[in-house]
Amino acid sequence: MGSRSDPIADVDVVLTKPDGTTESQTTAEDGKFSFQVDAAGEYLVGVDPETLPKGSELRPPSNPTLEGPDGALKVTVALGQTRAATLTVRAADYDDSTSKLEEAVQSAFNGLRLGLLLALASVGLSLIYGTTGISNFAHAEQVTLGGMVGYGFANVMGLPLWLAGLLVVIVCAATGYGQDRLLWQPLRRRGLGLTQLMIVTIGLSLAMQYAFQYFVGSRTVRVVVESATSVELGPIRTTVTSLVCMAIAVVVLIAVGFALLRTRIGRATRAVSDNPALAQASGIDTDKVIRLVWTVAMGLAGLSGMLYALVVNGIKWDTGLQILLLLFAAVTLGGLGTAFGALIGSIVIGLVVEMSPLVIPGDFKYAAALLILILLLLVRPQGLLGRAQRVG
């Protein structure tokens, strides 16, 4: 718990349980507090105003749907789950009209963070489409798989976070290799059309969702359970974890871009994506290139899921389903089959999703992203970096 500048100690935080009973904790020197509950349900986290510093008050949650009485925060808890609740204190004479710029900057930062995480997954999705023509509806489940595997390595097995992340990439990349070797290559050689292959990806998506529920359950799991360290960069309030995740995403995306532009295998991948038949006639082993694309794409999706679970404080069986449309929107917006277009599209989608609640209700933020996609495609059907094609 803290103001925009410093954590606040010796404040009584009040937890109101679903049955109406209350429990209180006093914040420590670092402003942190914690409660342990024994029943699932919706809880209210507020403060005793008498213990707040003089001339200050509790700031209501930025999302109105999470606001309870007296500015308390609504938190829905399931058993076996750890939820973070951040309370912010502001001056009692605070004027909301002076915070619009700060809110816009904070939302833009959140949008950039979301865009980078989406880009890790959408770049691979775009490369798969470019080299095979398959619209992989199971790609978002690889994001969920990354978070689930990260939870297993970091929380269940107790491995260091960096080692867990490395193993997540290896395991998810191996699943991509196995998928192409055992499933997609045989189906390609049998001459299945793209529509049939797309239906197979939908079936694979459903199978993976049921597998997640069977092995992990329907609860939200966190990759780590320690409270994240908050930092402030001017008007931006974030955590060290978020900054590290963003830095990792930037480094990995730069590495992928360098590999596509400057390495032999990268040029071969772009050649297969541009014209598979001509690439094969030029001596390129298209099967090996496609298998490498599946391997790298699944590894990137797994890393995206691991980082996503760290940033949003958890992942569950249907997380991939929730972001699937955002991934396809990013790929389509940037231009189908173009990796760099997917990167730009992801950033745009992330910014729209996080900044649209400034002007429209938060429940419509995903609809706003899809509306932007529709409007752009009406003007530029090939996407931002896609190439126009002659039809007919």
mmCIF file of C-alpha atoms in Angstrom:
data_model
loop_
_atom_site.group_PDB
_atom_site.id
_atom_site.type_symbol
_atom_site.label_atom_id
_atom_site.label_comp_id
_atom_site.label_asym_id
_atom_site.label_seq_id
_atom_site.Cartn_x
_atom_site.Cartn_y
_atom_site.Cartn_z
ATOM 1 C CA MET A 1 0.000 0.000 0.000
ATOM 2 C CA GLY A 2 1.356 3.447 -0.805
ATOM 3 C CA SER A 3 0.980 6.877 -2.313
ATOM 4 C CA ARG A 4 2.403 7.770 -5.717
ATOM 5 C CA SER A 5 5.764 8.343 -4.086
ATOM 6 C CA ASP A 6 6.321 6.184 -1.004
ATOM 7 C CA PRO A 7 4.831 3.139 0.749
ATOM 8 C CA ILE A 8 2.754 3.922 3.834
ATOM 9 C CA ALA A 9 3.195 2.025 7.103
ATOM 10 C CA ASP A 10 0.941 1.677 10.169
ATOM 11 C CA VAL A 11 -2.344 1.854 8.235
ATOM 12 C CA ASP A 12 -5.100 -0.578 9.225
ATOM 13 C CA VAL A 13 -6.258 -2.499 6.157
ATOM 14 C CA VAL A 14 -9.723 -4.000 6.593
ATOM 15 C CA LEU A 15 -10.830 -7.211 4.888
ATOM 16 C CA THR A 16 -14.598 -7.697 4.607
ATOM 17 C CA LYS A 17 -15.508 -11.346 4.029
ATOM 18 C CA PRO A 18 -18.476 -12.649 1.990
ATOM 19 C CA ASP A 19 -20.389 -13.342 5.216
ATOM 20 C CA GLY A 20 -19.976 -9.719 6.335
ATOM 21 C CA THR A 21 -17.368 -10.322 9.040
ATOM 22 C CA THR A 22 -14.164 -8.283 8.991
ATOM 23 C CA GLU A 23 -10.498 -8.768 9.732
ATOM 24 C CA SER A 24 -7.738 -6.177 9.838
ATOM 25 C CA GLN A 25 -3.988 -6.042 9.316
ATOM 26 C CA THR A 26 -1.548 -3.168 9.839
ATOM 27 C CA THR A 27 0.790 -2.354 6.973
ATOM 28 C CA ALA A 28 4.495 -2.921 7.535
ATOM 29 C CA GLU A 29 7.296 -0.437 6.896
ATOM 30 C CA ASP A 30 7.292 -1.375 3.203
ATOM 31 C CA GLY A 31 3.538 -0.778 2.985
ATOM 32 C CA LYS A 32 2.752 -4.467 2.481
ATOM 33 C CA PHE A 33 -0.046 -6.503 4.058
ATOM 34 C CA SER A 34 -1.520 -9.980 3.602
ATOM 35 C CA PHE A 35 -4.600 -11.959 4.590
ATOM 36 C CA GLN A 36 -5.230 -15.682 4.609
ATOM 37 C CA VAL A 37 -8.801 -16.806 3.886
ATOM 38 C CA ASP A 38 -10.460 -20.206 4.083
ATOM 39 C CA ALA A 39 -13.418 -19.696 1.749
ATOM 40 C CA ALA A 40 -13.813 -18.702 -1.877
ATOM 41 C CA GLY A 41 -15.853 -15.650 -2.787
ATOM 42 C CA GLU A 42 -15.787 -11.896 -3.274
ATOM 43 C CA TYR A 43 -13.896 -9.919 -0.630
ATOM 44 C CA LEU A 44 -13.592 -6.193 -0.027
ATOM 45 C CA VAL A 45 -10.198 -4.696 0.823
ATOM 46 C CA GLY A 46 -10.370 -1.200 2.320
ATOM 47 C CA VAL A 47 -8.760 0.871 5.048
ATOM 48 C CA ASP A 48 -9.654 2.394 8.366
ATOM 49 C CA PRO A 49 -9.705 6.118 7.450
ATOM 50 C CA GLU A 50 -8.715 7.051 11.013
ATOM 51 C CA THR A 51 -5.303 5.444 10.484
ATOM 52 C CA LEU A 52 -4.516 7.223 7.197
ATOM 53 C CA PRO A 53 -2.031 10.100 7.198
ATOM 54 C CA LYS A 54 -3.668 13.460 7.876
ATOM 55 C CA GLY A 55 -5.176 15.091 4.794
ATOM 56 C CA SER A 56 -5.237 11.899 2.706
ATOM 57 C CA GLU A 57 -7.818 9.388 1.544
ATOM 58 C CA LEU A 58 -8.022 6.017 -0.216
ATOM 59 C CA ARG A 59 -7.988 6.315 -3.997
ATOM 60 C CA PRO A 60 -10.847 4.312 -5.620
ATOM 61 C CA PRO A 61 -9.851 1.534 -8.071
ATOM 62 C CA SER A 62 -9.256 2.703 -11.639
ATOM 63 C CA ASN A 63 -11.766 0.086 -12.836
ATOM 64 C CA PRO A 64 -15.235 1.146 -11.548
ATOM 65 C CA THR A 65 -16.476 -2.458 -11.595
ATOM 66 C CA LEU A 66 -13.954 -3.299 -8.860
ATOM 67 C CA GLU A 67 -14.987 -0.449 -6.559
ATOM 68 C CA GLY A 68 -16.816 -1.249 -3.338
ATOM 69 C CA PRO A 69 -18.191 0.974 -0.549
ATOM 70 C CA ASP A 70 -15.920 3.834 0.563
ATOM 71 C CA GLY A 71 -13.516 3.176 -2.306
ATOM 72 C CA ALA A 72 -12.699 -0.387 -1.205
ATOM 73 C CA LEU A 73 -11.304 -2.836 -3.746
ATOM 74 C CA LYS A 74 -13.343 -5.896 -4.753
ATOM 75 C CA VAL A 75 -11.195 -9.032 -4.965
ATOM 76 C CA THR A 76 -12.592 -12.394 -6.105
ATOM 77 C CA VAL A 77 -10.646 -15.253 -4.512
ATOM 78 C CA ALA A 78 -10.627 -18.992 -5.154
ATOM 79 C CA LEU A 79 -9.121 -21.526 -2.776
ATOM 80 C CA GLY A 80 -5.479 -22.297 -3.458
ATOM 81 C CA GLN A 81 -5.063 -18.944 -5.183
ATOM 82 C CA THR A 82 -3.010 -15.893 -4.282
ATOM 83 C CA ARG A 83 -4.386 -12.539 -5.367
ATOM 84 C CA ALA A 84 -2.617 -9.189 -5.275
ATOM 85 C CA ALA A 85 -4.478 -6.124 -3.966
ATOM 86 C CA THR A 86 -2.817 -2.737 -4.341
ATOM 87 C CA LEU A 87 -4.300 0.220 -2.482
ATOM 88 C CA THR A 88 -3.249 3.776 -3.313
ATOM 89 C CA VAL A 89 -3.609 6.815 -1.082
ATOM 90 C CA ARG A 90 -4.004 10.353 -2.420
ATOM 91 C CA ALA A 91 -4.550 13.837 -1.028
ATOM 92 C CA ALA A 92 -8.092 14.435 0.217
ATOM 93 C CA ASP A 93 -8.431 17.504 -2.019
ATOM 94 C CA TYR A 94 -7.279 15.549 -5.062
ATOM 95 C CA ASP A 95 -8.888 16.681 -8.332
ATOM 96 C CA ASP A 96 -9.528 13.867 -10.835
ATOM 97 C CA SER A 97 -9.355 16.346 -13.713
ATOM 98 C CA THR A 98 -5.641 16.851 -13.068
ATOM 99 C CA SER A 99 -4.853 13.122 -13.424
ATOM 100 C CA LYS A 100 -6.062 12.532 -16.990
ATOM 101 C CA LEU A 101 -2.596 12.944 -18.466
ATOM 102 C CA GLU A 102 -1.102 10.614 -15.855
ATOM 103 C CA GLU A 103 -3.805 8.049 -16.543
ATOM 104 C CA ALA A 104 -3.121 8.284 -20.271
ATOM 105 C CA VAL A 105 0.622 7.790 -19.744
ATOM 106 C CA GLN A 106 -0.001 4.849 -17.402
ATOM 107 C CA SER A 107 -2.427 3.287 -19.876
ATOM 108 C CA ALA A 108 0.046 3.747 -22.737
ATOM 109 C CA PHE A 109 2.726 2.009 -20.692
ATOM 110 C CA ASN A 110 0.360 -0.862 -19.903
ATOM 111 C CA GLY A 111 -0.543 -1.056 -23.587
ATOM 112 C CA LEU A 112 3.105 -1.250 -24.617
ATOM 113 C CA ARG A 113 3.659 -4.021 -22.075
ATOM 114 C CA LEU A 114 0.685 -5.997 -23.362
ATOM 115 C CA GLY A 115 1.739 -5.389 -26.955
ATOM 116 C CA LEU A 116 5.230 -6.772 -26.366
ATOM 117 C CA LEU A 117 3.845 -9.920 -24.746
ATOM 118 C CA LEU A 118 1.358 -10.390 -27.583
ATOM 119 C CA ALA A 119 4.151 -9.846 -30.108
ATOM 120 C CA LEU A 120 6.134 -12.812 -28.805
ATOM 121 C CA ALA A 121 3.225 -15.068 -29.672
ATOM 122 C CA SER A 122 1.888 -13.312 -32.772
ATOM 123 C CA VAL A 123 5.266 -13.253 -34.575
ATOM 124 C CA GLY A 124 5.341 -17.047 -34.483
ATOM 125 C CA LEU A 125 1.684 -17.267 -35.493
ATOM 126 C CA SER A 126 2.389 -15.022 -38.479
ATOM 127 C CA LEU A 127 5.425 -17.071 -39.544
ATOM 128 C CA ILE A 128 3.371 -20.272 -39.394
ATOM 129 C CA TYR A 129 0.714 -18.725 -41.599
ATOM 130 C CA GLY A 130 3.310 -17.363 -43.999
ATOM 131 C CA THR A 131 5.149 -20.668 -44.476
ATOM 132 C CA THR A 132 2.213 -23.107 -44.347
ATOM 133 C CA GLY A 133 -0.959 -21.069 -44.895
ATOM 134 C CA ILE A 134 -2.450 -22.565 -41.708
ATOM 135 C CA SER A 135 -4.525 -20.379 -39.386
ATOM 136 C CA ASN A 136 -3.468 -22.076 -36.151
ATOM 137 C CA PHE A 137 -6.320 -21.724 -33.648
ATOM 138 C CA ALA A 138 -4.326 -23.792 -31.138
ATOM 139 C CA HIS A 139 -1.527 -21.231 -31.012
ATOM 140 C CA ALA A 140 -3.035 -19.384 -28.054
ATOM 141 C CA GLU A 141 -3.095 -22.664 -26.092
ATOM 142 C CA GLN A 142 0.687 -22.744 -26.449
ATOM 143 C CA VAL A 143 0.685 -19.441 -24.555
ATOM 144 C CA THR A 144 -1.342 -21.114 -21.801
ATOM 145 C CA LEU A 145 0.997 -24.105 -21.896
ATOM 146 C CA GLY A 146 3.975 -21.827 -21.296
ATOM 147 C CA GLY A 147 2.361 -20.374 -18.184
ATOM 148 C CA MET A 148 1.307 -23.800 -16.903
ATOM 149 C CA VAL A 149 4.739 -25.334 -17.455
ATOM 150 C CA GLY A 150 6.346 -22.291 -15.828
ATOM 151 C CA TYR A 151 4.081 -22.798 -12.804
ATOM 152 C CA GLY A 152 5.170 -26.432 -12.618
ATOM 153 C CA PHE A 153 8.883 -25.675 -12.804
ATOM 154 C CA ALA A 154 8.921 -22.548 -10.602
ATOM 155 C CA ASN A 155 6.247 -23.273 -7.998
ATOM 156 C CA VAL A 156 5.784 -27.027 -7.885
ATOM 157 C CA MET A 157 9.426 -28.021 -8.412
ATOM 158 C CA GLY A 158 10.895 -24.880 -6.834
ATOM 159 C CA LEU A 159 13.406 -24.130 -9.595
ATOM 160 C CA PRO A 160 14.933 -20.639 -9.934
ATOM 161 C CA LEU A 161 12.804 -18.382 -12.096
ATOM 162 C CA TRP A 162 15.445 -17.926 -14.795
ATOM 163 C CA LEU A 163 15.952 -21.698 -15.090
ATOM 164 C CA ALA A 164 12.201 -22.293 -15.150
ATOM 165 C CA GLY A 165 11.855 -19.781 -18.001
ATOM 166 C CA LEU A 166 14.640 -21.448 -19.994
ATOM 167 C CA LEU A 167 13.058 -24.871 -19.537
ATOM 168 C CA VAL A 168 9.656 -23.483 -20.567
ATOM 169 C CA VAL A 169 11.108 -22.331 -23.906
ATOM 170 C CA ILE A 170 12.815 -25.694 -24.446
ATOM 171 C CA VAL A 171 9.724 -27.748 -23.572
ATOM 172 C CA CYS A 172 7.352 -25.631 -25.666
ATOM 173 C CA ALA A 173 9.775 -25.590 -28.608
ATOM 174 C CA ALA A 174 9.968 -29.387 -28.370
ATOM 175 C CA THR A 175 6.172 -29.587 -28.569
ATOM 176 C CA GLY A 176 6.308 -27.506 -31.745
ATOM 177 C CA TYR A 177 8.880 -29.850 -33.258
ATOM 178 C CA GLY A 178 6.791 -32.846 -32.270
ATOM 179 C CA GLN A 179 3.583 -31.344 -33.641
ATOM 180 C CA ASP A 180 5.065 -30.781 -37.074
ATOM 181 C CA ARG A 181 6.865 -34.122 -37.146
ATOM 182 C CA LEU A 182 3.907 -36.226 -36.029
ATOM 183 C CA LEU A 183 0.902 -34.229 -37.195
ATOM 184 C CA TRP A 184 1.346 -31.372 -39.642
ATOM 185 C CA GLN A 185 3.958 -32.855 -41.987
ATOM 186 C CA PRO A 186 2.000 -36.110 -42.537
ATOM 187 C CA LEU A 187 -1.196 -34.127 -43.119
ATOM 188 C CA ARG A 188 0.581 -31.839 -45.608
ATOM 189 C CA ARG A 189 1.930 -34.828 -47.510
ATOM 190 C CA ARG A 190 -1.557 -36.314 -47.668
ATOM 191 C CA GLY A 191 -2.671 -33.142 -49.417
ATOM 192 C CA LEU A 192 -5.198 -31.900 -46.865
ATOM 193 C CA GLY A 193 -6.622 -28.508 -47.725
ATOM 194 C CA LEU A 194 -6.226 -25.447 -45.554
ATOM 195 C CA THR A 195 -9.823 -25.642 -44.352
ATOM 196 C CA GLN A 196 -9.347 -29.197 -43.072
ATOM 197 C CA LEU A 197 -6.055 -28.221 -41.422
ATOM 198 C CA MET A 198 -7.740 -25.258 -39.741
ATOM 199 C CA ILE A 199 -10.414 -27.593 -38.327
ATOM 200 C CA VAL A 200 -7.648 -29.830 -36.980
ATOM 201 C CA THR A 201 -6.143 -26.831 -35.157
ATOM 202 C CA ILE A 202 -9.533 -26.106 -33.576
ATOM 203 C CA GLY A 203 -9.743 -29.698 -32.361
ATOM 204 C CA LEU A 204 -6.205 -29.503 -31.011
ATOM 205 C CA SER A 205 -7.111 -26.282 -29.199
ATOM 206 C CA LEU A 206 -10.085 -27.929 -27.481
ATOM 207 C CA ALA A 207 -8.012 -30.984 -26.566
ATOM 208 C CA MET A 208 -5.339 -28.823 -24.949
ATOM 209 C CA GLN A 209 -7.948 -26.850 -22.993
ATOM 210 C CA TYR A 210 -9.412 -30.076 -21.580
ATOM 211 C CA ALA A 211 -5.903 -31.311 -20.768
ATOM 212 C CA PHE A 212 -5.175 -28.125 -18.800
ATOM 213 C CA GLN A 213 -8.375 -28.572 -16.805
ATOM 214 C CA TYR A 214 -7.555 -32.226 -16.127
ATOM 215 C CA PHE A 215 -3.993 -31.692 -14.922
ATOM 216 C CA VAL A 216 -4.202 -28.241 -13.306
ATOM 217 C CA GLY A 217 -7.909 -27.642 -12.776
ATOM 218 C CA SER A 218 -9.956 -24.532 -13.449
ATOM 219 C CA ARG A 219 -8.222 -22.361 -10.866
ATOM 220 C CA THR A 220 -5.824 -19.540 -11.660
ATOM 221 C CA VAL A 221 -2.214 -20.449 -10.899
ATOM 222 C CA ARG A 222 0.638 -18.023 -10.325
ATOM 223 C CA VAL A 223 4.183 -18.615 -11.461
ATOM 224 C CA VAL A 224 5.478 -16.925 -8.278
ATOM 225 C CA VAL A 225 3.660 -16.067 -5.067
ATOM 226 C CA GLU A 226 5.898 -13.330 -3.623
ATOM 227 C CA SER A 227 4.621 -9.769 -3.716
ATOM 228 C CA ALA A 228 6.127 -7.837 -6.613
ATOM 229 C CA THR A 229 8.318 -4.822 -5.843
ATOM 230 C CA SER A 230 6.643 -1.607 -7.019
ATOM 231 C CA VAL A 231 8.566 1.166 -8.754
ATOM 232 C CA GLU A 232 7.561 4.586 -10.067
ATOM 233 C CA LEU A 233 8.919 6.176 -13.223
ATOM 234 C CA GLY A 234 7.406 9.640 -13.189
ATOM 235 C CA PRO A 235 3.628 9.166 -13.574
ATOM 236 C CA ILE A 236 4.076 5.462 -14.379
ATOM 237 C CA ARG A 237 3.554 2.984 -11.579
ATOM 238 C CA THR A 238 4.707 -0.559 -12.318
ATOM 239 C CA THR A 239 6.712 -3.433 -10.870
ATOM 240 C CA VAL A 240 10.243 -4.660 -11.307
ATOM 241 C CA THR A 241 8.799 -7.907 -12.672
ATOM 242 C CA SER A 242 6.953 -6.059 -15.433
ATOM 243 C CA LEU A 243 10.066 -4.118 -16.433
ATOM 244 C CA VAL A 244 12.171 -7.287 -16.567
ATOM 245 C CA CYS A 245 9.509 -9.081 -18.636
ATOM 246 C CA MET A 246 9.342 -6.176 -21.069
ATOM 247 C CA ALA A 247 13.134 -6.130 -21.399
ATOM 248 C CA ILE A 248 13.207 -9.869 -22.106
ATOM 249 C CA ALA A 249 10.498 -9.473 -24.749
ATOM 250 C CA VAL A 250 12.399 -6.644 -26.464
ATOM 251 C CA VAL A 251 15.678 -8.597 -26.508
ATOM 252 C CA VAL A 252 14.022 -11.748 -27.875
ATOM 253 C CA LEU A 253 12.126 -9.827 -30.565
ATOM 254 C CA ILE A 254 15.312 -8.053 -31.655
ATOM 255 C CA ALA A 255 17.067 -11.435 -31.845
ATOM 256 C CA VAL A 256 14.250 -12.875 -33.975
ATOM 257 C CA GLY A 257 14.319 -9.853 -36.275
ATOM 258 C CA PHE A 258 18.101 -10.100 -36.662
ATOM 259 C CA ALA A 259 17.833 -13.819 -37.438
ATOM 260 C CA LEU A 260 15.198 -13.206 -40.121
ATOM 261 C CA LEU A 261 17.177 -10.420 -41.789
ATOM 262 C CA ARG A 262 20.810 -11.411 -41.363
ATOM 263 C CA THR A 263 21.081 -15.196 -41.161
ATOM 264 C CA ARG A 264 20.909 -17.808 -43.907
ATOM 265 C CA ILE A 265 18.072 -19.720 -42.283
ATOM 266 C CA GLY A 266 16.196 -16.455 -41.783
ATOM 267 C CA ARG A 267 16.451 -15.611 -45.465
ATOM 268 C CA ALA A 268 15.314 -19.146 -46.305
ATOM 269 C CA THR A 269 12.318 -18.699 -44.012
ATOM 270 C CA ARG A 270 11.351 -15.465 -45.709
ATOM 271 C CA ALA A 271 11.769 -17.117 -49.102
ATOM 272 C CA VAL A 272 9.443 -19.981 -48.146
ATOM 273 C CA SER A 273 6.960 -17.473 -46.757
ATOM 274 C CA ASP A 274 7.028 -15.396 -49.970
ATOM 275 C CA ASN A 275 6.833 -18.286 -52.460
ATOM 276 C CA PRO A 276 7.141 -21.899 -51.198
ATOM 277 C CA ALA A 277 7.220 -23.464 -54.670
ATOM 278 C CA LEU A 278 9.956 -21.147 -55.925
ATOM 279 C CA ALA A 279 11.932 -21.616 -52.702
ATOM 280 C CA GLN A 280 11.806 -25.397 -53.117
ATOM 281 C CA ALA A 281 12.828 -25.113 -56.757
ATOM 282 C CA SER A 282 15.805 -23.020 -55.618
ATOM 283 C CA GLY A 283 17.095 -25.883 -53.484
ATOM 284 C CA ILE A 284 15.652 -24.886 -50.105
ATOM 285 C CA ASP A 285 14.428 -27.794 -47.977
ATOM 286 C CA THR A 286 10.984 -26.397 -47.213
ATOM 287 C CA ASP A 287 10.099 -29.191 -44.790
ATOM 288 C CA LYS A 288 13.086 -28.369 -42.589
ATOM 289 C CA VAL A 289 12.300 -24.655 -42.724
ATOM 290 C CA ILE A 290 8.667 -25.257 -41.784
ATOM 291 C CA ARG A 291 9.690 -27.546 -38.924
ATOM 292 C CA LEU A 292 12.078 -24.894 -37.625
ATOM 293 C CA VAL A 293 9.288 -22.290 -37.837
ATOM 294 C CA TRP A 294 6.960 -24.511 -35.802
ATOM 295 C CA THR A 295 9.692 -25.107 -33.238
ATOM 296 C CA VAL A 296 10.623 -21.443 -32.830
ATOM 297 C CA ALA A 297 6.992 -20.272 -32.901
ATOM 298 C CA MET A 298 5.963 -22.639 -30.113
ATOM 299 C CA GLY A 299 9.012 -21.657 -28.052
ATOM 300 C CA LEU A 300 8.142 -17.964 -28.418
ATOM 301 C CA ALA A 301 4.497 -18.648 -27.511
ATOM 302 C CA GLY A 302 5.625 -20.553 -24.407
ATOM 303 C CA LEU A 303 7.881 -17.674 -23.360
ATOM 304 C CA SER A 304 4.985 -15.276 -23.916
ATOM 305 C CA GLY A 305 2.802 -17.382 -21.625
ATOM 306 C CA MET A 306 5.461 -17.486 -18.919
ATOM 307 C CA LEU A 307 5.919 -13.708 -18.985
ATOM 308 C CA TYR A 308 2.158 -13.123 -19.237
ATOM 309 C CA ALA A 309 1.609 -15.215 -16.110
ATOM 310 C CA LEU A 310 4.239 -13.170 -14.268
ATOM 311 C CA VAL A 311 2.799 -9.805 -15.337
ATOM 312 C CA VAL A 312 -0.913 -10.453 -14.781
ATOM 313 C CA ASN A 313 -0.374 -12.476 -11.593
ATOM 314 C CA GLY A 314 -1.668 -15.764 -12.924
ATOM 315 C CA ILE A 315 -2.836 -17.964 -15.755
ATOM 316 C CA LYS A 316 -5.706 -20.440 -16.119
ATOM 317 C CA TRP A 317 -6.957 -23.015 -18.576
ATOM 318 C CA ASP A 318 -8.843 -20.518 -20.773
ATOM 319 C CA THR A 319 -6.292 -17.698 -20.811
ATOM 320 C CA GLY A 320 -5.289 -18.553 -24.369
ATOM 321 C CA LEU A 321 -8.911 -18.525 -25.465
ATOM 322 C CA GLN A 322 -9.280 -15.005 -24.054
ATOM 323 C CA ILE A 323 -6.340 -13.612 -26.044
ATOM 324 C CA LEU A 324 -6.843 -15.648 -29.226
ATOM 325 C CA LEU A 325 -8.775 -12.896 -31.005
ATOM 326 C CA LEU A 326 -6.137 -10.354 -29.985
ATOM 327 C CA LEU A 327 -3.413 -12.517 -31.545
ATOM 328 C CA PHE A 328 -5.333 -12.901 -34.803
ATOM 329 C CA ALA A 329 -6.178 -9.205 -34.776
ATOM 330 C CA ALA A 330 -2.493 -8.319 -34.373
ATOM 331 C CA VAL A 331 -1.426 -10.654 -37.194
ATOM 332 C CA THR A 332 -4.174 -9.433 -39.529
ATOM 333 C CA LEU A 333 -3.607 -5.782 -38.680
ATOM 334 C CA GLY A 334 0.104 -6.008 -39.406
ATOM 335 C CA GLY A 335 -0.329 -8.057 -42.572
ATOM 336 C CA LEU A 336 -0.846 -11.815 -42.828
ATOM 337 C CA GLY A 337 2.403 -13.764 -42.970
ATOM 338 C CA THR A 338 4.717 -10.853 -42.122
ATOM 339 C CA ALA A 339 6.622 -11.191 -38.848
ATOM 340 C CA PHE A 340 7.413 -7.494 -38.557
ATOM 341 C CA GLY A 341 3.819 -6.642 -39.341
ATOM 342 C CA ALA A 342 2.725 -8.893 -36.482
ATOM 343 C CA LEU A 343 5.053 -6.978 -34.159
ATOM 344 C CA ILE A 344 3.600 -3.598 -35.147
ATOM 345 C CA GLY A 345 0.060 -4.966 -35.060
ATOM 346 C CA SER A 346 0.603 -6.325 -31.544
ATOM 347 C CA ILE A 347 1.815 -2.964 -30.258
ATOM 348 C CA VAL A 348 -1.186 -1.208 -31.824
ATOM 349 C CA ILE A 349 -3.634 -3.743 -30.385
ATOM 350 C CA GLY A 350 -2.012 -3.533 -26.948
ATOM 351 C CA LEU A 351 -2.239 0.261 -26.899
ATOM 352 C CA VAL A 352 -5.859 0.264 -28.069
ATOM 353 C CA VAL A 353 -6.900 -2.336 -25.491
ATOM 354 C CA GLU A 354 -5.323 -0.497 -22.560
ATOM 355 C CA MET A 355 -6.089 3.089 -23.611
ATOM 356 C CA SER A 356 -9.657 2.680 -24.851
ATOM 357 C CA PRO A 357 -11.093 2.547 -21.266
ATOM 358 C CA LEU A 358 -10.122 6.221 -20.995
ATOM 359 C CA VAL A 359 -12.995 7.088 -23.321
ATOM 360 C CA ILE A 360 -15.289 4.022 -23.306
ATOM 361 C CA PRO A 361 -16.350 1.531 -20.600
ATOM 362 C CA GLY A 362 -13.618 -0.978 -19.766
ATOM 363 C CA ASP A 363 -15.837 -3.929 -20.716
ATOM 364 C CA PHE A 364 -15.646 -2.826 -24.370
ATOM 365 C CA LYS A 365 -11.859 -2.553 -24.639
ATOM 366 C CA TYR A 366 -11.448 -5.775 -26.639
ATOM 367 C CA ALA A 367 -14.292 -4.758 -28.927
ATOM 368 C CA ALA A 368 -12.485 -1.452 -29.530
ATOM 369 C CA ALA A 369 -9.375 -3.312 -30.699
ATOM 370 C CA LEU A 370 -11.403 -5.389 -33.159
ATOM 371 C CA LEU A 371 -13.217 -2.271 -34.374
ATOM 372 C CA ILE A 372 -9.869 -0.625 -35.161
ATOM 373 C CA LEU A 373 -8.934 -3.768 -37.093
ATOM 374 C CA ILE A 374 -12.144 -3.656 -39.163
ATOM 375 C CA LEU A 375 -11.763 0.044 -39.952
ATOM 376 C CA LEU A 376 -8.159 -0.387 -41.065
ATOM 377 C CA LEU A 377 -8.959 -3.374 -43.271
ATOM 378 C CA LEU A 378 -11.683 -1.351 -44.985
ATOM 379 C CA VAL A 379 -8.993 1.135 -46.022
ATOM 380 C CA ARG A 380 -6.010 -1.204 -46.377
ATOM 381 C CA PRO A 381 -7.135 -4.832 -46.788
ATOM 382 C CA GLN A 382 -3.583 -6.218 -46.859
ATOM 383 C CA GLY A 383 -2.760 -4.820 -43.406
ATOM 384 C CA LEU A 384 -0.077 -2.344 -42.400
ATOM 385 C CA LEU A 385 2.924 -4.179 -43.886
ATOM 386 C CA GLY A 386 1.171 -6.684 -46.120
ATOM 387 C CA ARG A 387 1.441 -6.582 -49.879
ATOM 388 C CA ALA A 388 -1.566 -5.960 -52.064
ATOM 389 C CA GLN A 389 -2.439 -8.931 -54.295
ATOM 390 C CA ARG A 390 -4.310 -9.009 -57.564
ATOM 391 C CA VAL A 391 -7.486 -11.110 -57.405
ATOM 392 C CA GLY A 392 -9.134 -12.431 -60.551
#
